[in-house]
Coordinates of C-alpha atoms in Angstrom, one line a residue:
Chain E
X1 CA -14.0 82.4 -33.2
X2 CA -14.5 81.3 -36.8
X3 CA -17.4 79.7 -38.3
X4 CA -15.6 78.5 -41.4
X5 CA -14.4 74.8 -41.1
X6 CA -11.5 75.4 -43.5
X7 CA -8.8 76.9 -41.2
X8 CA -5.3 78.3 -41.9
X9 CA -3.1 75.9 -39.7
X10 CA 0.7 76.3 -39.1
X11 CA 2.1 73.1 -38.3
X12 CA 5.6 73.2 -36.4
X13 CA 7.6 70.1 -36.2
X14 CA 7.6 67.8 -39.1
X15 CA 8.8 64.4 -38.0
X16 CA 7.0 61.4 -38.5
X17 CA 4.1 62.5 -36.1
X18 CA 3.9 66.0 -37.4
X19 CA 4.0 65.3 -41.0
X20 CA 1.3 62.6 -40.6
X21 CA -0.9 65.2 -39.0
X22 CA -0.2 67.5 -41.6
X23 CA -1.3 65.0 -44.1
X24 CA -4.7 64.7 -42.2
X25 CA -5.1 68.3 -41.9
X26 CA -4.8 68.7 -45.7
X27 CA -7.2 65.6 -46.3
X28 CA -9.9 67.5 -44.3
X29 CA -9.5 70.7 -46.7
X30 CA -7.4 72.9 -44.3
X31 CA -4.6 75.0 -45.6
X32 CA -1.3 74.0 -44.0
X33 CA 2.0 75.8 -43.9
X34 CA 4.6 74.3 -42.1
X35 CA 8.5 74.7 -40.7
X36 CA 10.8 72.1 -39.4
X37 CA 14.5 72.8 -38.2
X38 CA 15.6 69.9 -40.6
X39 CA 15.4 71.3 -44.0
X40 CA 14.3 68.0 -45.6
X41 CA 11.4 67.4 -43.2
X42 CA 10.1 70.9 -44.3
X43 CA 10.7 70.0 -48.1
X44 CA 8.7 66.9 -47.5
X45 CA 5.7 69.0 -46.4
X46 CA 5.8 70.9 -49.6
X47 CA 5.7 67.6 -51.5
X48 CA 2.4 67.2 -49.9
X49 CA 1.0 70.6 -51.5
X50 CA 1.3 72.5 -48.4
X51 CA 3.5 75.6 -48.0
X52 CA 7.0 75.0 -46.6
X53 CA 8.4 78.0 -44.9
X54 CA 11.6 79.3 -43.7
X55 CA 10.8 79.9 -40.0
X56 CA 8.4 79.2 -37.4
X57 CA 7.0 82.8 -37.7
X58 CA 6.8 82.5 -41.5
X59 CA 4.4 79.4 -41.1
X60 CA 2.4 81.2 -38.5
X61 CA 1.8 84.4 -40.5
X62 CA -2.0 85.0 -40.6
X63 CA -2.6 81.2 -38.9
X64 CA -5.6 81.0 -36.8
X65 CA -4.3 77.6 -35.6
X66 CA -0.6 76.4 -34.9
X67 CA -0.1 72.8 -34.0
X68 CA 3.3 72.5 -32.3
X69 CA 4.8 68.8 -32.4
X70 CA 8.4 69.1 -31.1
X71 CA 10.1 67.0 -28.4
X72 CA 10.0 68.9 -25.2
X73 CA 9.2 72.1 -23.0
X74 CA 12.3 73.8 -24.0
X75 CA 11.5 73.2 -28.0
X76 CA 8.1 74.4 -27.4
X77 CA 9.1 77.6 -25.7
X78 CA 11.5 78.4 -28.6
X79 CA 8.8 77.7 -31.3
X80 CA 6.5 79.9 -29.1
X81 CA 8.5 82.8 -28.1
X82 CA 12.2 82.4 -29.4
X83 CA 13.5 84.1 -32.4
X84 CA 10.9 84.0 -35.4
X85 CA 8.7 82.4 -32.8
X86 CA 5.0 82.0 -33.7
X87 CA 3.0 83.9 -31.1
X88 CA 3.8 87.3 -32.3
X89 CA 2.9 86.4 -35.9
X90 CA -0.4 84.5 -35.5
X91 CA -3.9 86.1 -35.7
X92 CA -5.1 87.6 -32.2
X93 CA -7.4 85.1 -30.7
X94 CA -5.9 82.3 -32.4
X95 CA -5.1 79.1 -30.8
X96 CA -1.8 77.0 -30.2
X97 CA -2.4 73.2 -29.9
X98 CA 0.8 72.1 -28.0
X99 CA 1.4 68.5 -28.5
X100 CA 4.7 67.9 -26.7
X101 CA 5.0 65.8 -23.5
X102 CA 5.9 68.0 -20.7
X103 CA 5.3 69.0 -16.9
X104 CA 2.2 70.6 -16.0
X105 CA 3.8 73.5 -14.4
X106 CA 5.8 74.2 -17.5
X107 CA 2.6 74.1 -19.6
X108 CA 0.9 76.6 -17.2
X109 CA 4.0 79.0 -17.6
X110 CA 3.6 78.9 -21.3
X111 CA -0.2 79.1 -21.5
X112 CA -0.1 82.3 -19.3
X113 CA 2.6 83.8 -21.7
X114 CA 0.5 83.1 -24.7
X115 CA -2.7 84.5 -22.9
X116 CA -0.8 88.1 -22.4
X117 CA -0.5 88.2 -26.0
X118 CA -4.3 87.3 -26.8
X119 CA -3.3 83.8 -27.9
X120 CA -4.9 80.8 -26.5
X121 CA -3.4 77.7 -25.6
X122 CA -4.7 74.4 -25.8
X123 CA -2.8 71.8 -23.8
X124 CA -3.1 68.7 -25.9
X125 CA -0.7 66.0 -25.7
X126 CA -1.3 63.1 -27.8
X127 CA -1.3 59.1 -28.1
X128 CA -0.8 56.9 -31.0
X129 CA 2.1 56.7 -33.4
X130 CA 3.0 57.8 -36.9
X131 CA 0.6 55.7 -38.5
X132 CA -2.4 56.9 -36.7
X133 CA -1.3 60.4 -37.2
X134 CA -1.4 59.8 -41.1
X135 CA -5.0 58.5 -41.1
X136 CA -6.3 61.3 -38.5
X137 CA -6.8 58.7 -35.6
X138 CA -4.8 60.1 -32.8
X139 CA -6.0 60.5 -29.3
X140 CA -5.6 64.1 -27.6
X141 CA -5.7 64.3 -23.8
X142 CA -6.7 68.1 -24.1
X143 CA -7.6 70.7 -21.6
X144 CA -8.2 74.7 -22.3
X145 CA -10.6 77.1 -22.6
X146 CA -13.8 76.6 -24.2
X147 CA -12.9 79.2 -26.9
X148 CA -9.7 77.4 -27.4
X149 CA -11.7 74.1 -28.0
X150 CA -14.1 75.9 -29.9
X151 CA -11.6 77.3 -32.6
X152 CA -9.4 74.5 -32.5
X153 CA -12.4 71.7 -33.2
X154 CA -12.1 71.6 -37.0
X155 CA -8.4 71.1 -36.8
X156 CA -8.7 68.5 -33.9
X157 CA -11.5 66.7 -35.7
X158 CA -9.1 66.5 -38.8
X159 CA -6.2 64.9 -36.8
X160 CA -8.1 62.7 -33.9
X161 CA -10.1 59.8 -33.6
X162 CA -10.6 60.8 -30.0
X163 CA -10.5 63.9 -28.2
X164 CA -10.7 63.8 -24.3
X165 CA -11.8 67.4 -22.9
X166 CA -10.3 67.1 -19.6
X167 CA -10.7 70.5 -18.2
X168 CA -10.6 74.3 -18.8
X169 CA -7.1 74.8 -17.5
X170 CA -4.0 74.1 -19.4
X171 CA -1.9 71.6 -17.5
X172 CA -4.6 69.1 -16.9
X173 CA -4.0 67.5 -20.3
X174 CA -0.2 67.4 -19.4
X175 CA -1.1 65.6 -16.0
X176 CA -3.2 62.8 -17.9
X177 CA -0.4 62.4 -20.3
X178 CA 2.4 62.1 -17.5
X179 CA 0.1 59.5 -15.6
X180 CA -0.2 57.6 -18.9
X181 CA 3.6 57.7 -19.5
X182 CA 4.4 56.5 -16.0
X183 CA 2.3 53.4 -16.9
X184 CA 3.8 53.1 -20.3
X185 CA 7.2 53.3 -19.3
X186 CA 6.9 50.7 -16.5
X187 CA 5.0 48.4 -18.8
X188 CA 7.6 48.5 -21.4
X189 CA 10.6 48.1 -18.9
X190 CA 8.6 45.1 -17.4
X191 CA 7.7 43.6 -20.8
X192 CA 11.5 43.6 -21.5
X193 CA 12.5 42.1 -18.1
X194 CA 9.8 39.4 -18.4
X195 CA 10.5 38.3 -21.8
X196 CA 14.2 37.9 -21.1
X197 CA 13.6 36.2 -18.1
X198 CA 11.4 33.7 -20.0
X199 CA 14.1 33.3 -22.2
X200 CA 16.6 32.5 -19.3
X201 CA 13.9 29.8 -18.1
X202 CA 14.3 28.1 -21.5
X203 CA 10.9 29.0 -22.9
X204 CA 9.9 29.6 -26.3
X205 CA 9.4 33.3 -26.4
X206 CA 7.0 33.5 -29.2
X207 CA 4.8 31.2 -27.2
X208 CA 5.2 33.4 -24.4
X209 CA 4.0 36.3 -26.4
X210 CA 1.1 34.1 -27.5
X211 CA 0.1 33.0 -23.9
X212 CA 0.7 36.3 -21.9
X213 CA -1.3 38.5 -24.5
X214 CA -4.3 36.2 -24.0
X215 CA -3.7 36.4 -20.0
X216 CA -3.8 38.7 -17.2
X217 CA -0.1 39.6 -17.4
X218 CA -0.8 41.4 -20.8
X219 CA -0.6 45.1 -21.1
X220 CA -1.1 47.5 -24.2
X221 CA 2.8 47.8 -24.5
X222 CA 3.7 44.3 -23.8
X223 CA 1.6 43.5 -26.9
X224 CA 2.9 46.4 -28.9
X225 CA 6.6 46.2 -28.3
X226 CA 7.4 42.6 -27.6
X227 CA 7.0 41.9 -31.5
X228 CA 9.8 44.3 -32.2
X229 CA 12.2 42.0 -29.7
X230 CA 10.8 39.0 -31.3
X231 CA 11.7 40.1 -35.0
X232 CA 14.8 41.9 -33.6
X233 CA 13.6 45.3 -35.0
X234 CA 15.0 48.2 -33.0
X235 CA 14.5 50.8 -35.6
X236 CA 12.9 53.5 -33.4
X237 CA 9.0 53.5 -33.7
X238 CA 9.4 55.6 -30.5
X239 CA 12.9 56.0 -29.1
X240 CA 14.4 54.9 -25.6
X241 CA 15.4 58.8 -25.1
X242 CA 11.4 59.5 -25.1
X243 CA 11.3 57.5 -21.9
X244 CA 14.2 58.8 -20.1
X245 CA 12.7 62.2 -20.8
X246 CA 9.1 61.3 -19.8
X247 CA 10.1 59.0 -16.9
X248 CA 12.5 62.0 -15.9
X249 CA 9.4 64.4 -15.8
X250 CA 7.8 61.9 -13.6
X251 CA 10.6 61.6 -11.3
X252 CA 10.8 65.4 -10.8
X253 CA 7.4 65.9 -10.1
X254 CA 7.5 63.1 -7.7
X255 CA 10.5 64.8 -5.9
X256 CA 8.7 68.4 -6.2
X257 CA 5.6 67.0 -4.7
X258 CA 7.2 64.7 -2.2
X259 CA 5.6 61.6 -3.8
X260 CA 7.4 58.4 -3.9
X261 CA 7.3 56.5 -7.0
X262 CA 9.6 53.4 -6.8
X263 CA 8.2 51.5 -9.6
X264 CA 8.4 54.3 -12.1
X265 CA 12.1 55.2 -10.8
X266 CA 13.0 51.5 -11.4
X267 CA 11.8 51.8 -14.9
X268 CA 13.6 55.0 -15.5
X269 CA 16.9 53.5 -14.3
X270 CA 16.5 50.7 -16.9
X271 CA 15.9 53.2 -19.7
X272 CA 18.8 55.4 -18.7
X273 CA 21.2 52.2 -18.4
X274 CA 20.1 51.3 -22.0
X275 CA 20.8 55.0 -23.2
X276 CA 24.0 54.8 -21.5
X277 CA 25.0 51.7 -23.3
X278 CA 24.5 53.5 -26.6
X279 CA 20.9 52.6 -27.5
X280 CA 19.1 55.9 -26.6
X281 CA 18.0 56.6 -30.4
X282 CA 17.1 53.1 -30.8
X283 CA 13.5 51.5 -30.4
X284 CA 12.0 51.8 -26.8
X285 CA 12.2 47.9 -26.6
X286 CA 15.9 48.2 -26.7
X287 CA 16.2 47.5 -22.7
X288 CA 15.5 43.9 -23.6
X289 CA 19.0 44.0 -25.6
X290 CA 20.7 45.3 -22.8
X291 CA 19.3 42.8 -20.3
X292 CA 20.3 40.1 -23.1
X293 CA 23.9 41.5 -23.3
X294 CA 24.4 41.8 -19.6
X295 CA 22.9 38.3 -18.8
X296 CA 24.3 36.4 -21.8
X297 CA 20.8 35.3 -23.2
X298 CA 20.1 35.0 -26.8
X299 CA 17.3 36.9 -28.4
X300 CA 16.5 37.0 -31.9
X301 CA 19.2 38.8 -34.1
X302 CA 19.0 42.6 -34.1
X303 CA 18.4 43.5 -37.6
X304 CA 20.6 46.6 -39.2
X305 CA 18.7 49.9 -39.1
Chain S
X1 CA -5.9 5.5 -20.7
X2 CA -9.7 5.6 -20.2
X3 CA -12.1 5.7 -23.2
X4 CA -14.9 7.0 -21.1
X5 CA -15.7 10.9 -20.6
X6 CA -17.3 10.5 -17.1
X7 CA -14.4 10.5 -14.7
X8 CA -13.9 10.0 -11.1
X9 CA -12.1 13.2 -10.1
X10 CA -10.7 14.0 -6.6
X11 CA -10.6 17.8 -5.9
X12 CA -8.3 18.8 -3.0
X13 CA -8.5 22.4 -2.0
X14 CA -12.1 23.8 -2.1
X15 CA -11.5 27.6 -1.5
X16 CA -13.3 29.8 -4.0
X17 CA -11.3 28.5 -7.0
X18 CA -11.6 24.7 -6.4
X19 CA -15.0 25.0 -5.3
X20 CA -15.9 26.6 -8.6
X21 CA -14.0 24.1 -10.5
X22 CA -15.7 21.2 -8.7
X23 CA -19.1 22.8 -9.9
X24 CA -17.9 22.9 -13.5
X25 CA -16.6 19.1 -13.3
X26 CA -20.2 18.0 -12.0
X27 CA -22.1 20.0 -14.6
X28 CA -20.2 18.1 -17.2
X29 CA -21.2 14.8 -15.5
X30 CA -18.0 13.7 -13.8
X31 CA -18.1 12.1 -10.2
X32 CA -16.5 14.5 -7.7
X33 CA -15.1 13.5 -4.3
X34 CA -13.4 16.3 -2.3
X35 CA -11.6 17.6 0.7
X36 CA -10.4 20.7 2.3
X37 CA -8.7 21.6 5.5
X38 CA -11.5 23.8 6.5
X39 CA -14.7 21.6 7.3
X40 CA -17.3 24.2 6.2
X41 CA -15.4 24.2 2.5
X42 CA -15.7 20.5 2.4
X43 CA -19.2 20.5 3.6
X44 CA -20.3 23.2 0.8
X45 CA -18.8 20.6 -1.5
X46 CA -21.3 18.3 -0.2
X47 CA -24.1 20.6 -0.8
X48 CA -23.4 20.6 -4.5
X49 CA -24.1 16.7 -4.6
X50 CA -20.5 15.6 -4.5
X51 CA -18.7 13.4 -1.9
X52 CA -17.5 15.4 0.8
X53 CA -14.5 13.4 2.4
X54 CA -12.5 13.1 5.6
X55 CA -9.2 13.3 4.0
X56 CA -7.2 13.7 0.8
X57 CA -6.6 10.0 0.8
X58 CA -10.3 9.4 1.4
X59 CA -11.2 11.7 -1.7
X60 CA -8.6 10.2 -3.9
X61 CA -9.8 6.5 -3.2
X62 CA -10.2 5.0 -6.9
X63 CA -9.7 8.5 -8.6
X64 CA -8.6 8.5 -12.2
X65 CA -7.8 12.2 -11.8
X66 CA -7.0 14.3 -8.7
X67 CA -7.0 18.3 -9.0
X68 CA -5.1 19.9 -6.3
X69 CA -6.0 23.4 -5.8
X70 CA -3.9 24.6 -2.9
X71 CA -1.6 27.7 -2.3
X72 CA 1.9 26.7 -2.8
X73 CA 4.5 23.9 -3.3
X74 CA 4.6 23.1 0.5
X75 CA 0.8 22.4 0.6
X76 CA 0.8 20.5 -2.6
X77 CA 3.6 18.3 -1.5
X78 CA 1.8 17.6 1.8
X79 CA -1.5 16.8 -0.3
X80 CA 0.4 14.3 -2.5
X81 CA 2.8 12.6 0.0
X82 CA 1.8 13.8 3.5
X83 CA -0.1 11.7 5.9
X84 CA -3.4 10.6 4.2
X85 CA -1.9 11.9 0.9
X86 CA -3.4 11.3 -2.4
X87 CA -1.0 9.8 -4.4
X88 CA -0.9 6.2 -2.5
X89 CA -4.8 6.2 -2.8
X90 CA -5.2 6.9 -6.6
X91 CA -5.7 4.4 -9.5
X92 CA -2.3 3.4 -10.9
X93 CA -1.6 5.4 -14.3
X94 CA -4.0 8.2 -12.9
X95 CA -3.2 12.0 -13.0
X96 CA -2.7 14.7 -10.7
X97 CA -3.7 18.1 -12.1
X98 CA -1.8 20.6 -9.9
X99 CA -2.7 24.1 -10.3
X100 CA -0.8 26.0 -7.2
X101 CA 1.7 28.5 -8.7
X102 CA 5.2 27.3 -7.6
X103 CA 8.9 27.3 -8.9
X104 CA 9.5 25.2 -11.7
X105 CA 12.2 23.1 -9.7
X106 CA 9.4 22.3 -7.3
X107 CA 7.4 20.9 -10.0
X108 CA 9.8 18.9 -11.4
X109 CA 10.7 17.4 -8.0
X110 CA 7.1 16.5 -7.2
X111 CA 6.4 15.1 -10.8
X112 CA 9.6 13.1 -10.4
X113 CA 8.2 11.6 -7.1
X114 CA 4.9 11.0 -8.6
X115 CA 6.2 8.9 -11.6
X116 CA 8.1 6.5 -9.1
X117 CA 4.4 5.8 -8.0
X118 CA 3.0 5.3 -11.6
X119 CA 1.1 8.5 -11.2
X120 CA 1.2 11.1 -13.9
X121 CA 1.7 14.9 -13.0
X122 CA 0.1 17.6 -15.2
X123 CA 1.8 20.8 -14.3
X124 CA -1.3 23.0 -14.8
X125 CA -1.3 26.4 -13.1
X126 CA -4.2 28.5 -14.1
X127 CA -5.2 32.0 -14.7
X128 CA -9.0 33.4 -14.2
X129 CA -10.8 34.2 -11.1
X130 CA -13.4 32.5 -9.1
X131 CA -16.1 33.5 -11.5
X132 CA -14.5 31.9 -14.4
X133 CA -13.6 28.8 -12.3
X134 CA -17.4 28.3 -11.6
X135 CA -18.3 28.9 -15.4
X136 CA -15.7 26.3 -16.7
X137 CA -13.9 29.1 -18.3
X138 CA -10.3 28.9 -16.7
X139 CA -7.2 29.3 -18.6
X140 CA -4.5 26.5 -17.9
X141 CA -0.8 26.9 -18.7
X142 CA 0.0 23.3 -18.7
X143 CA 2.8 20.9 -19.7
X144 CA 3.0 17.1 -19.0
X145 CA 3.3 13.8 -20.8
X146 CA 1.0 13.1 -23.8
X147 CA -0.6 10.4 -21.4
X148 CA -1.3 12.9 -18.9
X149 CA -3.1 15.3 -21.4
X150 CA -5.0 12.3 -22.8
X151 CA -6.2 11.1 -19.4
X152 CA -6.9 14.4 -17.9
X153 CA -8.5 15.8 -21.1
X154 CA -12.2 15.6 -20.2
X155 CA -11.7 17.2 -16.8
X156 CA -9.6 19.9 -18.3
X157 CA -12.5 20.6 -20.9
X158 CA -15.1 20.8 -18.2
X159 CA -12.9 23.5 -16.2
X160 CA -11.3 25.3 -19.1
X161 CA -12.1 27.8 -21.7
X162 CA -8.6 27.5 -22.9
X163 CA -5.7 25.0 -22.2
X164 CA -2.2 26.0 -23.6
X165 CA -0.3 22.7 -24.1
X166 CA 3.1 24.0 -23.4
X167 CA 5.3 20.9 -23.6
X168 CA 5.9 17.6 -22.3
X169 CA 7.9 18.0 -19.2
X170 CA 6.4 19.3 -15.9
X171 CA 8.0 22.8 -15.0
X172 CA 7.2 24.4 -18.2
X173 CA 3.6 25.4 -17.3
X174 CA 5.0 26.6 -14.0
X175 CA 7.5 28.8 -15.8
X176 CA 5.0 30.5 -18.1
X177 CA 2.8 31.1 -14.9
X178 CA 5.8 32.6 -13.2
X179 CA 6.5 35.1 -16.2
X180 CA 2.7 36.2 -16.1
X181 CA 2.7 36.6 -12.5
X182 CA 6.0 39.0 -12.8
X183 CA 4.0 40.8 -15.1
X184 CA 0.6 40.8 -13.3
X185 CA 2.5 41.8 -10.1
X186 CA 4.3 44.8 -11.6
X187 CA 1.3 45.8 -13.7
X188 CA -1.1 46.1 -10.2
X189 CA 1.7 47.8 -8.4
X190 CA 2.2 50.2 -11.2
X191 CA -1.5 50.9 -11.3
X192 CA -1.4 51.7 -7.6
X193 CA 1.5 53.9 -7.8
X194 CA -0.2 55.8 -11.0
X195 CA -3.5 56.1 -9.8
X196 CA -2.5 57.7 -6.4
X197 CA 0.0 59.8 -8.3
X198 CA -3.0 60.8 -10.4
X199 CA -4.9 61.9 -7.2
X200 CA -1.9 64.0 -6.1
X201 CA -1.9 65.9 -9.2
X202 CA -5.2 66.7 -8.6
X203 CA -7.0 64.7 -11.5
X204 CA -10.5 63.2 -11.3
X205 CA -9.5 59.5 -10.9
X206 CA -12.5 58.0 -12.4
X207 CA -11.7 60.1 -15.5
X208 CA -8.2 59.0 -15.4
X209 CA -9.5 55.3 -15.5
X210 CA -11.6 56.2 -18.5
X211 CA -8.8 57.8 -20.3
X212 CA -6.0 55.3 -19.5
X213 CA -8.1 52.2 -20.2
X214 CA -8.4 53.6 -23.9
X215 CA -4.8 54.5 -24.0
X216 CA -1.4 53.1 -24.4
X217 CA -0.9 53.0 -20.6
X218 CA -3.4 50.1 -20.2
X219 CA -3.0 46.8 -18.8
X220 CA -5.2 43.8 -18.0
X221 CA -4.5 44.5 -14.5
X222 CA -4.9 48.3 -14.4
X223 CA -8.3 47.6 -16.1
X224 CA -9.3 45.1 -13.6
X225 CA -8.0 46.3 -10.3
X226 CA -8.3 50.1 -10.4
X227 CA -12.3 49.8 -10.0
X228 CA -11.5 48.2 -6.7
X229 CA -9.8 51.5 -5.7
X230 CA -12.4 53.6 -7.0
X231 CA -15.1 51.7 -5.2
X232 CA -12.9 51.4 -2.0
X233 CA -13.6 47.5 -2.3
X234 CA -10.6 45.8 -0.4
X235 CA -12.5 42.7 0.2
X236 CA -9.9 40.1 -1.3
X237 CA -10.8 38.7 -4.9
X238 CA -7.1 37.9 -4.9
X239 CA -5.0 39.0 -1.8
X240 CA -1.6 40.9 -1.5
X241 CA -0.2 37.6 0.2
X242 CA -0.5 35.9 -3.2
X243 CA 1.9 38.5 -4.7
X244 CA 4.2 38.5 -1.9
X245 CA 4.4 34.7 -2.6
X246 CA 4.6 34.7 -6.3
X247 CA 6.8 37.7 -6.6
X248 CA 8.9 35.9 -4.0
X249 CA 9.2 32.9 -6.3
X250 CA 10.1 35.3 -9.3
X251 CA 12.9 36.9 -6.7
X252 CA 14.2 33.5 -5.7
X253 CA 14.5 32.4 -9.4
X254 CA 16.4 35.5 -10.2
X255 CA 18.9 35.0 -7.5
X256 CA 19.5 31.4 -8.3
X257 CA 20.0 32.0 -11.8
X258 CA 21.8 35.1 -11.5
X259 CA 19.2 37.1 -13.4
X260 CA 18.6 40.6 -12.4
X261 CA 15.0 41.7 -11.9
X262 CA 14.9 45.2 -10.7
X263 CA 11.4 46.1 -11.9
X264 CA 9.9 43.0 -10.1
X265 CA 11.9 43.4 -7.2
X266 CA 10.5 46.9 -6.9
X267 CA 7.0 45.8 -7.1
X268 CA 7.8 43.0 -4.6
X269 CA 8.9 45.5 -2.1
X270 CA 5.6 47.5 -2.5
X271 CA 3.5 44.2 -1.8
X272 CA 5.5 43.4 1.2
X273 CA 5.2 46.9 2.7
X274 CA 1.3 46.6 2.1
X275 CA 1.5 43.2 3.9
X276 CA 3.7 44.7 6.8
X277 CA 1.3 47.4 7.2
X278 CA -1.5 44.9 7.7
X279 CA -3.1 44.4 4.8
X280 CA -1.6 41.2 3.5
X281 CA -4.9 39.3 3.3
X282 CA -6.8 42.1 1.7
X283 CA -7.4 42.7 -1.9
X284 CA -4.1 43.0 -3.9
X285 CA -5.1 46.7 -5.0
X286 CA -4.4 47.4 -1.4
X287 CA -0.7 49.1 -2.2
X288 CA -2.9 52.1 -3.3
X289 CA -4.1 52.5 0.4
X290 CA -0.7 52.3 1.8
X291 CA 0.5 54.9 -0.7
X292 CA -2.4 57.1 0.2
X293 CA -1.7 56.6 3.8
X294 CA 1.8 57.5 3.5
X295 CA 1.4 60.4 1.1
X296 CA -1.7 61.9 2.7
X297 CA -3.9 61.6 -0.4
X298 CA -7.6 61.0 -0.3
X299 CA -8.9 57.8 -2.1
X300 CA -12.5 56.7 -2.2
X301 CA -13.3 55.5 1.4
X302 CA -12.7 51.8 2.1
X303 CA -15.8 49.8 2.7
X304 CA -16.0 47.4 5.5
X305 CA -15.3 43.8 4.5

């Protein structure tokens, strides 16, 4: 455990989230080295004054902390233990801060393999978009050993507005995130269904937005995503494919645990239909476009993106 | 159109909402006469200093305004046009403020029949519970003629924190309310599914409530209803049967308009299952109890009510 507050941090995955988080770490005085499979993303990190590296292992060399911000469990495993993986390259006793949303069982398996190499695993899925990543205001739903939290603290403080410490075992953070994603996915699907239904009823959907956001039918997602529909802006702030993945994890756990989840299942099907119709990489408000296409209602014209 | 701000108001339907609204009207200096099919409810109005009446027609005699706060379209029709109905008894040019959630088509039909008797129909479904009814802080999603709004204004001001004026045609208010109820119903169903799923995952559900209400998975209904589950309090603040009714209207309109609503349909089925299991008159957070019974998870013990 280090007493200095300036850490050597490896940042693996430099999409809009990872790059923003690197910015926040640099702004707090940490040393950042980073890698992304996309060369231009790695180069963008270099432009910020961090060390642009040629592999995950290169970025992790001598790092006390590695922040892994990739899409899923398979990518996280590859970053940790694949060719040029980070775990063998890190300082013993170092901490992996793992941010991808994945099944709790997958988290527990990765954490176990890390501990065999004297690397601590902080299960730290996050909430908040790219803007909040760049300003160090993310929310982490985190679990892990007290040691992992203590070592990671200065890095977490640089990236987060709020860190929920949810338990000492990796997997708990993932479970909280999965419950959040169940709700978030259902609420987006419901928002898309409701706003198109409102249009079918002949209502002014701008006015519907105003009234609903002040009423008991509101949700965080309705308030955040419906403006994309009203503006016809389907450039992906977060993509449909994220929810086919996350609600897919929810569905998998439901079957493994023999726990019926009919509302989440219905939302998953709507996201799958939207992806099947070719909008998987578009904004997750796109189910509204699919419903409009099917039913023949007119939504605000979608902009090019 | 009257220039005085003290109106003679008939209040028909004196449940927890209607009685609270009567209180707000009295507090603003209006004269209130009222009736409920349940004699004790009518008597409770008398205890407030209003005139307790023997029929809807008796309450409406000479009234400029009649506020109808019953459960559905059938009850509203009976109050307006049934035996001892209010419409023939009201002052010509008077206004019916109709608050039940019903299908827009049903509203339009009632409004048309009213207009043939020189009575104006203000389509004014509301949002906000009994507490806000009593303090004059309801929200109305209202549509009707400028005349109806002008005459009703002092009464609306007494009962409402906010009046949305959504158009000049009855039915528009009902359509907004139906869209709100679609979302509200789905969000309650999703909250019940998510909080029980969280329990199945072994999470501390009090902590889940804390984290979710600060995260993107939050909804107005999650925040408002999950405490009922955490406290085991299923005394009906709003009952399961309200949502079998309101999501039933949503479902009916979907079929009439050939507009698929799979998310709302899924929520409706969960409320129907909960009612079928004997909890129709219990609080609308009761789907959580049904899911717990089916799946064998332990929620906080339900209190007697």
